[in-house]
XYZ file of C-alpha atoms in Angstrom:
739
model
C 19.857 17.652 29.053
C 16.288 18.285 30.226
C 13.481 16.028 28.923
C 11.803 18.922 27.101
C 15.007 19.899 25.294
C 15.668 16.251 24.418
C 12.170 15.928 22.966
C 12.571 19.137 20.988
C 16.047 18.131 19.838
C 14.801 14.729 18.764
C 12.158 16.287 16.547
C 14.641 18.503 14.783
C 17.209 15.730 14.488
C 14.817 14.220 11.970
C 15.359 17.280 9.827
C 19.110 17.061 10.298
C 19.393 13.356 9.400
C 16.677 12.890 6.842
C 15.250 15.880 5.059
C 16.802 18.535 2.868
C 13.456 19.935 1.887
C 12.164 23.248 0.700
C 10.433 23.546 4.071
C 13.703 23.499 5.984
C 15.356 25.962 3.618
C 12.384 28.266 3.938
C 12.535 27.922 7.704
C 16.158 29.041 7.779
C 15.417 31.985 5.519
C 12.200 33.275 7.059
C 11.891 32.140 10.668
C 12.492 34.956 13.109
C 14.225 32.542 15.474
C 16.970 31.985 12.929
C 19.798 31.737 15.456
C 17.891 29.253 17.599
C 16.994 27.130 14.571
C 20.601 27.060 13.473
C 21.502 25.863 16.931
C 18.889 23.122 16.826
C 19.868 21.959 13.351
C 23.628 22.011 13.813
C 24.865 22.152 17.406
C 22.068 20.331 19.241
C 22.302 17.120 17.158
C 26.004 17.013 17.936
C 25.228 17.246 21.648
C 22.768 14.371 21.404
C 25.125 12.208 19.382
C 27.897 12.788 21.877
C 25.947 11.346 24.828
C 27.808 8.164 25.761
C 31.105 7.307 24.157
C 29.935 3.999 22.711
C 26.340 4.959 22.073
C 24.725 4.548 18.681
C 23.517 7.844 17.142
C 20.101 6.326 16.558
C 20.103 5.049 20.136
C 20.514 8.569 21.485
C 17.994 9.807 18.968
C 15.280 7.323 19.886
C 15.814 7.173 23.654
C 16.471 10.907 23.802
C 12.857 11.909 23.682
C 9.312 10.934 22.971
C 10.079 7.332 22.104
C 11.271 6.617 25.634
C 8.339 8.457 27.209
C 5.844 6.573 25.047
C 7.622 3.378 26.033
C 6.547 3.886 29.642
C 2.933 4.064 28.555
C 2.997 0.574 27.100
C 4.665 -1.178 30.038
C 1.362 -2.438 31.407
C 0.440 -4.056 28.082
C 3.705 -5.491 26.821
C 6.929 -6.967 28.062
C 9.360 -4.215 28.993
C 12.419 -3.599 26.825
C 15.184 -1.834 28.667
C 17.239 1.105 27.480
C 20.285 -1.127 27.473
C 18.602 -3.604 25.116
C 17.638 -0.812 22.737
C 21.160 0.573 22.822
C 22.697 -2.842 22.165
C 20.283 -3.540 19.328
C 21.102 -0.270 17.583
C 24.839 -0.566 18.102
C 24.808 -4.135 16.787
C 22.680 -3.099 13.826
C 25.016 -0.260 12.862
C 28.055 -2.498 13.229
C 26.367 -5.098 11.044
C 25.693 -2.510 8.356
C 29.221 -1.126 8.595
C 30.584 -4.616 7.890
C 28.874 -4.323 4.508
C 31.538 -1.808 3.481
C 34.247 -4.484 3.267
C 31.933 -6.928 1.511
C 30.754 -4.338 -1.019
C 34.326 -3.367 -1.826
C 35.075 -7.030 -2.562
C 32.056 -7.228 -4.895
C 33.074 -3.970 -6.533
C 36.575 -5.328 -7.089
C 35.176 -8.398 -8.812
C 33.310 -6.095 -11.220
C 30.034 -7.952 -10.700
C 27.901 -5.477 -12.596
C 25.086 -5.796 -15.102
C 25.971 -5.255 -18.757
C 24.956 -1.814 -19.969
C 21.891 -2.020 -22.195
C 20.883 -5.457 -20.905
C 17.301 -6.012 -19.634
C 18.580 -6.206 -16.056
C 20.482 -2.943 -16.478
C 17.398 -1.191 -17.856
C 15.343 -2.558 -14.967
C 17.868 -1.072 -12.538
C 17.603 2.338 -14.220
C 13.822 2.084 -13.965
C 14.034 1.706 -10.173
C 17.060 3.954 -9.589
C 17.189 6.414 -6.704
C 19.623 9.176 -5.853
C 22.140 9.506 -3.040
C 19.742 11.220 -0.651
C 17.317 8.312 -0.982
C 20.168 5.884 -0.377
C 21.200 7.637 2.839
C 17.649 7.573 4.142
C 17.328 3.913 3.120
C 20.523 3.162 5.047
C 18.849 4.484 8.197
C 15.807 2.375 7.412
C 17.991 -0.708 7.030
C 19.714 -0.065 10.373
C 16.351 0.278 12.106
C 15.102 -2.955 10.536
C 18.187 -4.818 11.762
C 17.773 -3.355 15.245
C 14.069 -4.189 15.165
C 14.925 -7.792 14.395
C 17.307 -8.023 17.351
C 14.721 -6.496 19.680
C 11.848 -8.601 18.388
C 13.867 -11.767 18.871
C 14.327 -10.964 22.562
C 10.845 -9.550 23.014
C 9.082 -12.452 21.306
C 10.897 -15.044 23.385
C 9.863 -13.269 26.589
C 6.302 -12.451 25.570
C 5.487 -15.742 23.872
C 4.315 -13.972 20.716
C 4.937 -15.426 17.268
C 7.586 -13.740 15.155
C 5.031 -12.957 12.460
C 3.058 -10.756 14.873
C 5.943 -9.489 16.928
C 7.018 -6.673 14.610
C 3.662 -4.896 14.739
C 3.646 -5.024 18.540
C 7.186 -3.697 18.581
C 6.113 -0.682 16.524
C 3.705 0.329 19.298
C 6.514 0.660 21.817
C 7.946 3.828 20.331
C 5.078 5.665 18.680
C 5.540 9.415 18.807
C 3.657 11.577 16.335
C 5.703 14.636 15.446
C 3.672 17.820 15.122
C 5.588 20.699 13.615
C 4.766 23.798 11.654
C 7.958 25.033 10.053
C 6.581 25.917 6.640
C 4.935 29.266 6.963
C 2.678 30.320 4.088
C 3.337 28.464 0.847
C 1.258 29.905 -1.998
C 2.327 27.139 -4.359
C 3.007 23.473 -3.786
C 6.527 22.407 -2.970
C 8.040 19.997 -5.490
C 8.625 17.206 -2.992
C 5.168 17.386 -1.401
C 6.349 18.744 1.967
C 4.350 21.459 3.748
C 1.069 20.220 2.313
C -0.192 19.690 5.842
C 0.346 22.601 8.213
C 0.688 20.413 11.294
C 2.721 17.562 9.766
C 5.063 19.026 7.203
C 6.473 15.651 6.033
C 3.066 14.092 5.264
C 2.941 13.188 1.597
C 6.557 14.174 0.951
C 8.968 12.223 -1.223
C 11.465 9.736 0.248
C 8.974 8.742 2.939
C 7.309 5.344 3.490
C 4.230 4.021 1.791
C 1.240 3.614 4.077
C -0.539 0.305 4.718
C -4.160 -0.766 4.465
C -3.196 -3.896 6.401
C -0.135 -4.663 8.540
C 2.661 -6.278 6.517
C 3.265 -10.014 6.673
C 6.921 -10.950 6.996
C 8.242 -14.347 8.053
C 10.156 -12.805 10.965
C 7.717 -9.951 11.536
C 10.328 -7.408 10.409
C 11.642 -7.811 6.836
C 12.107 -11.468 5.887
C 9.773 -12.213 2.933
C 7.325 -15.059 3.217
C 8.191 -17.937 0.918
C 11.820 -16.945 0.404
C 13.907 -20.118 -0.101
C 10.869 -22.186 0.898
C 8.874 -24.916 -0.842
C 5.781 -24.026 1.181
C 5.068 -21.182 -1.228
C 5.747 -21.568 -4.965
C 8.365 -19.225 -6.404
C 7.264 -16.124 -8.281
C 8.467 -17.657 -11.550
C 6.498 -20.875 -10.930
C 3.316 -18.943 -10.168
C 3.719 -16.765 -13.238
C 4.284 -19.789 -15.472
C 1.231 -21.572 -14.024
C -1.317 -18.759 -14.306
C -0.196 -16.702 -17.333
C -2.370 -16.704 -20.431
C -2.014 -15.101 -23.837
C -5.478 -14.556 -25.282
C -7.328 -11.672 -26.913
C -9.971 -10.286 -24.548
C -10.388 -6.769 -25.872
C -13.002 -4.410 -24.464
C -15.461 -3.030 -26.990
C -15.887 0.511 -25.718
C -12.780 1.435 -23.701
C -9.685 2.920 -25.334
C -5.980 2.609 -24.613
C -6.079 6.138 -23.194
C -7.318 4.522 -19.959
C -4.042 2.579 -19.723
C -1.801 5.519 -20.590
C -3.543 7.840 -18.117
C -3.239 5.154 -15.435
C 0.485 5.201 -16.132
C 0.542 8.967 -15.703
C -1.266 8.710 -12.346
C 1.064 5.952 -11.139
C 4.263 7.747 -12.159
C 2.944 10.903 -10.519
C 2.071 9.340 -7.159
C 4.498 6.457 -6.666
C 8.025 5.332 -7.436
C 9.331 2.202 -5.752
C 13.118 2.187 -5.859
C 15.616 -0.648 -5.370
C 18.617 -0.675 -3.097
C 22.066 0.072 -4.370
C 25.152 -0.930 -2.460
C 25.101 1.265 0.615
C 28.772 2.219 0.624
C 29.961 1.975 -2.985
C 26.698 3.111 -4.587
C 27.006 0.383 -7.232
C 23.925 -1.383 -8.581
C 23.339 -4.812 -7.046
C 23.684 -7.870 -9.258
C 21.987 -11.135 -8.266
C 22.218 -13.286 -11.424
C 24.873 -14.364 -13.877
C 23.264 -13.102 -17.046
C 19.744 -14.580 -17.155
C 20.727 -18.150 -16.412
C 21.599 -18.740 -12.758
C 21.973 -17.124 -9.363
C 25.332 -15.848 -8.292
C 27.172 -17.985 -5.768
C 26.176 -17.115 -2.163
C 29.562 -15.516 -1.489
C 28.940 -13.091 -4.353
C 25.310 -12.384 -3.522
C 24.540 -9.115 -1.772
C 22.094 -9.253 1.199
C 19.697 -7.108 -0.849
C 19.451 -9.813 -3.519
C 16.181 -11.674 -3.940
C 16.595 -13.248 -7.396
C 13.674 -14.910 -9.174
C 14.552 -18.414 -10.321
C 12.286 -20.822 -12.210
C 11.593 -24.392 -11.099
C 14.469 -25.908 -13.071
C 16.793 -22.991 -12.284
C 17.351 -22.346 -15.977
C 16.302 -18.700 -15.723
C 17.300 -16.033 -13.239
C 15.681 -12.610 -13.073
C 17.664 -9.947 -11.258
C 15.456 -8.713 -8.430
C 16.931 -6.378 -5.805
C 14.964 -5.574 -2.680
C 13.161 -2.238 -2.469
C 14.545 0.574 -0.341
C 12.936 0.987 3.053
C 12.471 4.301 4.817
C 12.118 5.180 8.503
C 8.826 6.573 9.694
C 8.700 10.209 10.748
C 9.383 9.185 14.343
C 12.000 6.540 13.552
C 10.008 3.886 15.411
C 11.005 0.244 15.456
C 8.892 -2.409 13.780
C 8.234 -3.908 10.335
C 10.020 -2.506 7.290
C 8.138 0.091 5.270
C 9.149 0.650 1.653
C 10.107 4.077 0.356
C 8.152 6.173 -2.116
C 10.782 8.222 -3.967
C 8.301 10.828 -5.286
C 5.642 12.872 -3.565
C 2.539 10.872 -2.601
C 0.232 13.527 -4.021
C -1.332 13.871 -7.450
C 0.709 16.990 -8.129
C 2.351 16.698 -11.538
C 5.676 15.531 -10.087
C 6.293 13.252 -13.055
C 6.067 16.352 -15.234
C 7.839 18.911 -13.060
C 10.134 16.747 -10.939
C 10.184 16.055 -7.195
C 13.058 18.394 -6.315
C 13.916 22.019 -7.011
C 17.043 20.898 -8.800
C 15.180 18.699 -11.281
C 12.477 21.328 -11.797
C 15.093 23.987 -12.525
C 16.880 21.734 -15.021
C 13.643 21.344 -16.998
C 12.973 25.091 -17.311
C 14.203 27.588 -19.882
C 14.274 30.446 -17.379
C 12.216 32.649 -19.689
C 8.482 33.196 -19.941
C 7.666 30.389 -17.518
C 8.475 27.820 -20.197
C 9.625 24.180 -19.955
C 12.433 23.196 -22.315
C 11.529 21.979 -25.784
C 13.725 21.859 -28.872
C 12.711 22.220 -32.487
C 13.288 19.268 -34.832
C 12.091 19.717 -38.407
C 9.684 22.400 -37.249
C 8.334 20.119 -34.536
C 8.806 20.903 -30.845
C 10.063 17.873 -28.947
C 11.476 17.148 -25.514
C 15.263 17.440 -25.558
C 17.423 14.326 -25.371
C 20.065 13.974 -22.724
C 22.942 13.425 -25.146
C 21.686 12.446 -28.596
C 18.505 11.549 -30.415
C 18.839 7.913 -29.409
C 19.155 8.496 -25.671
C 16.330 8.937 -23.151
C 14.348 12.140 -23.314
C 14.273 14.554 -20.414
C 11.185 14.190 -18.266
C 10.578 15.010 -14.638
C 10.222 11.232 -14.401
C 12.796 9.079 -16.202
C 10.584 5.962 -16.174
C 8.569 7.549 -18.957
C 11.382 6.805 -21.370
C 10.373 3.142 -21.243
C 6.621 3.606 -21.713
C 5.884 5.483 -24.929
C 2.095 5.493 -24.371
C 2.407 7.406 -21.103
C 5.322 9.448 -22.482
C 3.123 10.900 -25.214
C 0.674 12.124 -22.565
C 3.487 13.856 -20.709
C 4.663 15.410 -23.946
C 1.155 16.785 -24.464
C 1.153 18.163 -20.911
C 4.517 19.893 -21.395
C 3.088 21.608 -24.454
C -0.026 22.483 -22.463
C 2.119 24.089 -19.770
C 3.985 26.174 -22.334
C 0.770 27.122 -24.133
C -0.769 28.332 -20.881
C 2.400 30.183 -19.837
C 2.497 31.975 -23.202
C -1.129 33.040 -22.933
C -0.660 34.214 -19.334
C 2.350 36.265 -20.470
C 0.226 37.861 -23.180
C -2.556 38.952 -20.821
C -0.201 39.785 -17.919
C 2.892 41.350 -19.501
C 4.188 42.441 -16.092
C 4.513 38.855 -14.801
C 8.057 37.536 -14.612
C 9.317 34.038 -15.428
C 8.789 32.741 -11.898
C 5.192 33.938 -11.685
C 4.313 32.629 -15.141
C 5.878 29.235 -14.449
C 4.137 28.649 -11.129
C 0.754 29.888 -12.341
C 0.949 27.633 -15.404
C 2.113 24.730 -13.221
C -0.791 25.301 -10.841
C -3.298 25.240 -13.693
C -1.833 22.108 -15.309
C -1.879 20.247 -11.976
C -5.535 21.239 -11.608
C -6.210 19.901 -15.100
C -4.536 16.587 -14.247
C -6.597 16.285 -11.069
C -9.842 17.197 -12.812
C -9.378 14.749 -15.690
C -8.368 11.974 -13.272
C -11.421 12.306 -11.046
C -13.960 13.515 -13.582
C -13.145 11.328 -16.604
C -10.700 8.527 -15.828
C -11.908 7.182 -12.480
C -15.566 6.749 -13.552
C -14.432 4.548 -16.454
C -12.053 2.478 -14.305
C -14.258 2.064 -11.223
C -17.769 2.574 -12.559
C -20.376 5.030 -11.350
C -21.578 2.774 -8.517
C -18.155 2.662 -6.845
C -17.609 6.380 -7.502
C -20.858 7.221 -5.718
C -20.254 4.748 -2.881
C -16.853 6.276 -2.147
C -17.972 9.891 -2.574
C -15.488 10.479 -5.392
C -17.718 12.748 -7.481
C -16.364 16.249 -7.963
C -18.450 19.319 -7.255
C -20.106 20.786 -10.317
C -19.850 24.295 -8.935
C -18.355 26.194 -6.042
C -15.615 25.025 -3.703
C -15.345 21.690 -1.959
C -14.993 21.294 1.787
C -13.762 17.701 1.950
C -10.169 18.496 2.949
C -9.328 16.999 6.339
C -6.078 18.019 8.020
C -6.119 14.773 10.012
C -5.930 12.579 6.893
C -2.424 11.633 5.836
C -2.325 11.614 2.006
C 0.235 8.802 1.771
C 0.029 6.272 -1.045
C -0.657 2.747 0.155
C 1.794 -0.019 -0.663
C -1.009 -2.168 -2.057
C -2.146 0.631 -4.381
C 1.284 1.419 -5.814
C 2.687 -2.089 -6.047
C -0.363 -4.215 -6.799
C -3.681 -2.574 -7.688
C -2.313 -0.021 -10.167
C -0.413 -2.801 -11.898
C -3.697 -3.796 -13.558
C -2.500 -1.945 -16.634
C 0.074 -4.637 -17.511
C -2.748 -6.874 -18.744
C -4.668 -4.250 -20.721
C -2.315 -3.604 -23.636
C -2.435 -5.557 -26.893
C 0.589 -7.149 -28.558
C -0.079 -5.023 -31.635
C -0.494 -1.260 -31.664
C -2.269 0.392 -34.584
C -1.339 3.907 -35.637
C -4.320 5.790 -37.058
C -4.843 8.518 -39.636
C -7.170 11.506 -39.322
C -10.201 9.420 -40.285
C -9.293 6.935 -37.536
C -8.364 4.223 -39.979
C -5.275 2.107 -39.189
C -2.373 3.486 -41.194
C 0.392 1.201 -39.898
C 1.136 -1.223 -37.104
C 3.904 -1.695 -34.609
C 4.407 -4.328 -31.956
C 4.293 -3.409 -28.299
C 7.638 -5.122 -27.807
C 9.468 -2.754 -30.145
C 7.671 0.358 -28.903
C 9.108 0.045 -25.392
C 12.292 1.972 -24.571
C 11.809 4.017 -27.757
C 11.209 7.605 -26.577
C 12.834 8.977 -29.728
C 9.615 8.011 -31.549
C 8.182 11.268 -30.228
C 10.709 13.213 -32.312
C 8.513 12.531 -35.350
C 5.472 14.828 -35.423
C 3.456 12.390 -37.518
C 4.162 9.533 -35.118
C 3.197 11.666 -32.119
C -0.151 12.580 -33.686
C -0.718 8.967 -34.744
C -0.050 7.800 -31.189
C -2.590 10.292 -29.873
C -5.184 8.995 -32.308
C -4.253 5.416 -31.358
C -4.800 6.113 -27.654
C -8.230 7.550 -28.369
C -9.269 4.833 -30.840
C -7.775 1.403 -30.140
C -9.509 -0.953 -27.726
C -7.701 -1.898 -24.564
C -7.644 -5.461 -23.286
C -9.582 -6.695 -20.260
C -8.067 -6.825 -16.790
C -7.110 -10.483 -16.420
C -4.151 -12.863 -16.315
C -3.691 -12.679 -20.078
C -0.587 -10.551 -20.539
C 1.241 -9.726 -23.778
C 4.492 -11.530 -24.610
C 6.154 -8.115 -24.781
C 6.089 -7.852 -20.983
C 6.260 -11.519 -19.963
C 9.199 -12.564 -22.169
C 10.815 -9.401 -23.538
C 10.387 -6.766 -20.822
C 13.255 -4.221 -20.901
C 14.712 -5.945 -23.950
C 15.806 -3.458 -26.598
C 16.874 -6.034 -29.191
C 16.239 -9.695 -29.860
C 17.462 -10.943 -26.496
C 15.125 -12.483 -23.947
C 13.921 -9.983 -21.378
C 12.268 -10.149 -17.973
C 8.796 -11.265 -16.915
C 6.664 -8.481 -15.460
C 4.317 -10.790 -13.535
C 7.210 -12.580 -11.812
C 8.677 -9.218 -10.851
C 5.349 -7.954 -9.509
C 4.784 -11.116 -7.464
C 8.305 -10.935 -6.054
C 7.902 -7.269 -5.219
C 4.699 -7.977 -3.310
C 6.493 -10.605 -1.215
C 9.482 -8.331 -0.715
C 7.112 -5.635 0.582
C 5.251 -7.979 2.922
C 1.951 -7.381 1.119
C -0.690 -9.597 2.764
C -2.258 -12.250 0.512
C -5.254 -11.629 -1.698
C -7.757 -13.168 0.736
C -6.636 -10.809 3.532
C -7.859 -7.905 1.391
C -11.086 -9.765 0.647
C -11.622 -9.980 4.394
C -10.813 -6.267 4.756
C -13.475 -5.345 2.198
C -16.156 -7.698 3.563
C -15.877 -10.482 0.955
C -15.800 -14.245 1.512
C -12.253 -15.468 1.887
C -11.819 -18.713 3.835
C -11.570 -21.276 0.998
C -11.084 -21.561 -2.751
C -14.835 -22.220 -3.009
C -15.492 -18.772 -1.551
C -13.799 -17.300 -4.637
C -16.183 -18.944 -7.117
C -18.217 -15.792 -7.687
C -15.144 -13.598 -8.144
C -12.700 -15.675 -10.218
C -13.442 -17.784 -13.337
C -13.424 -21.536 -12.699
C -10.589 -22.332 -15.110
C -8.371 -19.733 -13.419
C -9.385 -20.940 -9.991
C -8.206 -24.450 -10.888
C -4.776 -23.088 -11.801
C -4.648 -21.185 -8.522
C -5.497 -24.329 -6.537
C -2.656 -26.246 -8.164
C 0.085 -23.678 -7.805
C -0.862 -22.201 -4.414
C -2.437 -25.234 -2.695
C -3.695 -23.014 0.142
C -6.028 -20.089 -0.442
C -3.999 -18.002 2.032
C -0.981 -18.200 -0.287
C -2.525 -16.333 -3.257
C -0.512 -13.210 -3.999
C -2.477 -9.962 -4.108
C -1.368 -9.091 -7.653
C -2.456 -12.509 -8.974
C -5.799 -12.552 -7.210
C -6.548 -8.990 -8.282
C -5.787 -9.670 -11.945
C -7.831 -12.897 -11.840
C -10.997 -11.200 -10.562
C -14.131 -10.869 -12.667
C -14.781 -7.120 -13.093
C -17.627 -5.511 -11.186
C -20.590 -4.448 -13.289
C -19.772 -1.156 -15.010
C -16.127 -1.341 -13.883
C -12.867 -2.517 -15.438
C -11.728 -4.127 -12.184
C -12.886 -6.675 -9.659
C -13.942 -5.922 -6.076
C -10.513 -5.950 -4.381
C -8.568 -3.814 -6.856
C -11.541 -1.458 -7.210
C -11.708 -0.990 -3.452
C -7.967 -0.386 -3.071
C -7.911 2.221 -5.842
C -11.128 3.908 -4.687
C -9.880 4.152 -1.111
C -6.556 5.595 -2.246
C -8.071 8.195 -4.547
C -10.447 9.286 -1.798
C -7.512 9.624 0.623
C -5.449 11.495 -1.971
C -8.184 14.068 -2.472
C -9.253 14.472 1.162
C -5.687 14.747 2.455
C -4.435 17.225 -0.174
C -4.676 20.794 1.079
C -3.780 22.094 -2.394
C -6.393 20.036 -4.281
C -7.644 22.341 -6.987
C -11.185 22.984 -5.671
C -10.306 23.233 -1.972
C -11.350 26.587 -0.574
C -8.989 26.387 2.406
C -5.689 26.319 0.551
C -3.430 29.386 0.916
C -4.077 30.607 -2.620
C -7.355 29.169 -3.953
C -8.602 29.603 -7.481
C -11.417 32.101 -7.854
C -14.883 30.713 -8.571
C -14.622 31.964 -12.155
C -11.286 30.213 -12.590
C -12.714 26.986 -11.123
C -15.556 27.078 -13.634
C -13.011 27.255 -16.442
C -10.921 24.357 -15.068
C -14.079 22.228 -14.924
C -14.359 22.562 -18.701
C -11.069 20.755 -19.256
C -11.060 17.293 -20.839
C -8.346 15.065 -22.239
C -9.946 15.648 -25.632
C -9.232 19.367 -25.357
C -5.613 18.729 -24.301
C -5.114 16.548 -27.363
C -6.736 19.116 -29.646
C -4.795 22.095 -28.320
C -1.375 20.462 -28.190
C -1.130 18.247 -31.268
C -1.996 18.543 -34.942
C -4.997 16.205 -34.791
C -8.094 17.743 -36.327
C -10.857 15.560 -34.894
C -11.548 14.093 -31.474
C -14.450 12.605 -29.552
C -15.443 14.382 -26.348
C -14.780 11.350 -24.115
C -11.343 10.064 -25.087
C -11.482 7.134 -22.657
C -14.390 5.702 -24.651
C -14.333 4.763 -28.327
C -16.046 7.012 -30.854
C -19.690 5.981 -31.299
C -23.095 7.466 -31.912
C -23.152 9.066 -28.462
C -19.498 10.016 -28.519
C -18.984 11.203 -32.059
C -15.856 12.604 -33.632
C -16.079 16.370 -34.014
C -13.720 19.027 -35.276
C -11.338 20.278 -32.623
C -12.530 23.853 -33.075
C -16.017 22.810 -31.950
C -15.952 24.452 -28.532
C -19.541 23.493 -27.761
C -18.737 19.769 -27.687
C -15.087 20.032 -26.639
C -15.053 23.040 -24.356
C -11.965 25.192 -23.912
C -10.573 26.808 -20.764
C -10.579 30.611 -21.057
C -7.565 32.188 -19.382
C -9.049 35.691 -19.331
C -10.047 35.053 -15.718
C -6.362 34.949 -14.812
C -5.793 38.511 -15.968
C -4.453 40.490 -13.035
C -6.155 43.809 -12.576
C -3.740 46.718 -12.609
C -3.401 48.479 -9.278
């Protein structure tokens, strides 16, 4: 096989092994070289895999093309790794993974499964991924095992420490894949593929998170720092030492900030846990909530959280890892199961199959059912089971679920109006036009209303996050990969866990508390939205009740009763978040301080950023400043002036939101997308506010113009039909002129 054919084959083998995307399907339907593409996608991979009787498929894949050529480039800088060593590493890795089949069958036979309805079972559902994700994660696991074997040999020869070895190893096989197989896509794909014309997988679902800093693993590949070690306190010990339960409510900011943050997070990121690779069963690490399973019953993906006295055990299963586009060796990179873009995926789904299941097939509508004259999202089986969303995690978080309910109604309202003014449009046209408008509304509200409250105007200006007031923007950069960073998804955006009160107050039309409910008993209760009065009361609550400050004071509902649907003890969200950060190799808090130009070398350097009483707790439990977990340091920070967050979390979120906008070809005001809005349509989208969404899609009669801030003299309650204060998008500019 010639080098050029091997390179070309290697590129397309990625499609064959990893992606079943809309882009590939479109390629097969529309590409004029259909016969050649079919050859590349079906016959050519078989030829590559058949090279060498005992060769590993991934061995042939990696050494069959660019990886090997790039390898030659690095010979002068690093110790050489031979083809034979790569082959042996991959073969050994695949054999190691195949041995899991016997072990998993033994575990399956012992029926070591979590009890249905238990907190651990609910946690598993919250991080569940489908079979396609599992197959991709299997490849990621094989590569991590092979990377470990190679790094062990390479580090011994080169004299490098294991902690640094993985990042050097990644440089050996870099090979950016540049393809354009998408053609012209007027509308976004569901999984985020084909957003970038030159790199069709950029931003797509089931691909790795990006990194602001290289990961820190004990072995440089995937072994978490502090695992089974007394050098670093366990996640449970840290949580117990730093947690507080005090009332630090903010005077002017409403709970809508928290619920919209949830919407943004669910839209852009979903970290999923491993299942058993061969049986597909969920992994169980604890016996109930009391103790770890015996080592012989503990799956390699187990990383249970145990307190100091080993009287509690939280079931934590390691997150799925995904290969990079070029299947390079090196440190493990965790998988994002949804598209990385702010594209409404939590509302519409991240696959065609999910999107289709949510549609009625008529008039561009999303499914709703009528209950007592009130349109609600349909339940899967009965009124007590989870509701159908494009994102199942919403069934646990009622405050974000109500926002998604409002957005479903908004989609249907827009589709109905478009059908009225364009009677010749069919279901497909109406659906995609309404979807495009709703995504634009989500993007506009996020950048125009939500981010300024969270980050403050100073950070917004510093990062260039202001939206244009008129005309198109020209900030899109095809060289910017719009991937979500691991630190954004799994640390910085977790600030919301501290900003909810133990008690939620439902409000009447005059914004007076009408009844109360505890946060604990509002979780995992999506059926609450079946009651029209409750839905409207929740909307008024989000726009009226104060949120808590970002700090280490978390409600009992999420530190003792998380995922608990009854009176049983639940999980601890802070322990889980700390453990997840270590699982993902997130560098410590001070590494990010260094990245953003802040003092970082000692606990004394944190005096201006963290309150003294908190700093004392951190000294005791961490002992060394380099041990502070990112999630803990970020929550402990004193907020910047005019912001809800401290300097590190603010910087991580600001950098991500800038990347998300600049790297999104379909961002609503980008003039260079295949099917841009007209200038008149853009002017209408810029009128949209969360206040208008609430007014148009619920029965509330009054709303303040800025929902993220409490009603006051400068943000007064007005009637919803006041279109001067709460402006309304006019869809007349979407009327298609008859030909």
